[in-house]
């Protein structure tokens, strides 16, 4: 079961990274209705393009925020059995919900990825998500964490996310 979840998380990460590079992204709603703001290593960011959607038969919630095709934050909450409800989630909370969070930047045609997910060998990664409100049409909450860039068992770098807040309309499947 754990290998199946890890395999799905890796596949999901590859899909997210592949689709995140699309040039034809359109802004979904206005910043007043859809927003994701966060401090990344102490630097305040307010992403102008924020999207949310249900994936994998409607049980996985994915929230993606991007800026000009050069920087993304993605939060995905996955469940094998039920849709994601409002509540508090963390990487190692023992719940049936698995989190995958990524921060991606592109600079000089080079892509740099940092991630946090359950069951990694990196002791530095951490992620906490609080979903205050969620229904079929929108999700709202807050988050923080430390995302890592690894090679094998070696941590090459970290990115710290603090004071994260989001509100996003959930696009229909």
XYZ file of C-alpha atoms in Angstrom:
173
model
C 0.000 0.000 0.000
C 2.798 2.418 0.944
C 4.669 1.680 -2.307
C 1.455 2.283 -4.249
C 0.975 5.692 -2.601
C 4.634 6.646 -3.133
C 4.390 5.575 -6.796
C 1.248 7.688 -7.238
C 2.928 10.664 -5.545
C 5.931 10.437 -7.864
C 3.677 10.112 -10.910
C 1.593 13.061 -9.699
C 4.704 15.178 -9.165
C 5.887 14.418 -12.704
C 2.458 15.311 -14.123
C 2.348 18.550 -12.114
C 5.824 19.528 -13.249
C 5.080 18.684 -16.874
C 1.803 20.610 -16.951
C 3.194 23.513 -14.940
C 5.464 24.442 -17.830
C 2.572 25.163 -20.175
C 2.676 28.615 -21.832
C -1.098 28.897 -22.301
C -2.109 29.209 -18.630
C -4.957 31.667 -18.116
C -5.796 33.547 -14.934
C -8.748 31.923 -13.147
C -10.877 34.643 -11.536
C -9.607 37.784 -9.872
C -6.993 38.081 -7.147
C -9.769 39.004 -4.682
C -11.417 35.601 -5.219
C -8.356 33.448 -5.881
C -5.108 34.049 -4.076
C -2.109 32.297 -2.630
C 0.300 34.375 -0.623
C 3.285 33.089 1.299
C 6.717 34.068 2.562
C 9.358 31.988 0.774
C 12.621 32.138 2.722
C 11.315 35.401 4.226
C 10.425 36.963 0.837
C 6.714 37.847 0.494
C 5.008 36.423 -2.597
C 1.473 36.956 -3.844
C 0.891 34.621 -6.790
C -1.383 36.105 -9.484
C -2.543 32.799 -11.028
C -4.173 30.367 -8.571
C -6.122 27.241 -9.479
C -7.646 24.362 -7.572
C -9.102 21.111 -8.854
C -10.208 17.644 -7.809
C -8.122 14.904 -9.423
C -7.815 11.072 -9.274
C -11.575 10.357 -9.293
C -12.268 13.406 -7.129
C -10.386 12.321 -3.990
C -7.191 14.371 -4.481
C -7.284 18.144 -3.976
C -4.619 20.069 -5.894
C -3.952 23.788 -5.419
C -1.466 25.374 -7.815
C -0.201 28.960 -7.790
C 2.130 30.372 -10.422
C 3.791 33.558 -11.516
C 4.714 34.271 -15.132
C 5.770 30.702 -15.842
C 8.845 31.105 -13.652
C 7.720 30.082 -10.153
C 5.080 27.692 -8.751
C 3.794 26.461 -5.418
C 1.658 23.323 -5.499
C -0.138 21.639 -2.606
C -1.802 18.277 -3.185
C -3.745 16.344 -0.542
C -4.392 12.724 -1.534
C -6.764 10.076 -0.262
C -7.463 6.584 -1.544
C -10.977 6.465 -0.100
C -12.637 9.840 0.496
C -12.707 13.436 -0.614
C -10.515 15.841 1.371
C -12.528 17.590 4.140
C -11.736 20.730 6.146
C -9.176 20.060 8.878
C -5.532 20.085 9.916
C -2.992 17.979 7.993
C 0.755 17.375 8.289
C 3.264 15.078 6.634
C 3.477 12.494 9.385
C 0.117 12.846 11.138
C -0.779 9.181 10.673
C -3.995 10.044 8.842
C -5.237 8.470 5.618
C -4.375 11.719 3.803
C -0.986 12.158 2.144
C 0.416 15.592 1.317
C 2.755 16.508 -1.510
C 3.923 20.113 -1.578
C 6.322 21.541 -4.164
C 8.062 24.808 -4.923
C 9.477 25.116 -8.433
C 11.494 27.913 -10.011
C 12.875 28.305 -13.506
C 15.933 30.471 -13.983
C 18.043 30.564 -17.175
C 16.112 27.540 -18.533
C 17.049 25.483 -15.452
C 14.279 24.055 -13.265
C 14.856 23.816 -9.508
C 12.404 21.700 -7.463
C 11.910 21.482 -3.698
C 9.299 19.146 -2.201
C 7.891 17.752 1.016
C 5.912 14.533 1.287
C 5.260 11.696 3.687
C 7.867 8.972 4.068
C 10.954 10.685 2.666
C 14.439 10.037 4.021
C 15.061 13.796 4.416
C 14.588 14.714 8.066
C 14.378 18.415 7.218
C 11.106 18.297 5.266
C 7.945 19.357 7.053
C 4.574 20.651 5.954
C 1.415 21.689 7.767
C -1.874 22.528 6.053
C -5.094 23.798 7.586
C -8.173 23.776 5.368
C -10.689 26.119 6.982
C -13.435 25.848 4.356
C -13.935 23.462 1.456
C -16.801 22.438 -0.777
C -17.238 21.485 -4.434
C -16.693 25.114 -5.484
C -13.845 26.498 -3.362
C -11.150 25.863 -0.762
C -9.615 28.222 1.784
C -6.884 27.821 4.388
C -3.307 28.297 5.512
C 0.011 26.435 5.370
C 3.702 26.428 6.257
C 6.621 24.083 5.819
C 10.167 23.259 4.833
C 10.601 21.772 1.356
C 13.798 19.975 0.374
C 15.854 19.350 -2.732
C 17.591 16.001 -2.488
C 19.909 13.752 -4.416
C 19.677 10.225 -3.092
C 19.953 10.501 0.685
C 21.733 13.887 0.562
C 19.789 17.110 1.117
C 21.082 19.722 -1.332
C 18.937 22.628 -0.145
C 15.763 23.742 1.586
C 13.044 26.341 1.044
C 11.020 27.584 4.019
C 7.375 28.567 3.513
C 5.748 30.661 6.264
C 2.487 32.586 6.693
C 0.924 30.854 3.671
C -2.729 31.607 2.944
C -4.941 30.610 0.038
C -8.442 30.861 -1.306
C -9.237 29.263 -4.636
C -12.232 28.390 -6.750
C -12.194 24.659 -7.527
C -12.471 24.087 -11.257
C -14.987 21.452 -12.361
C -13.560 18.151 -13.643
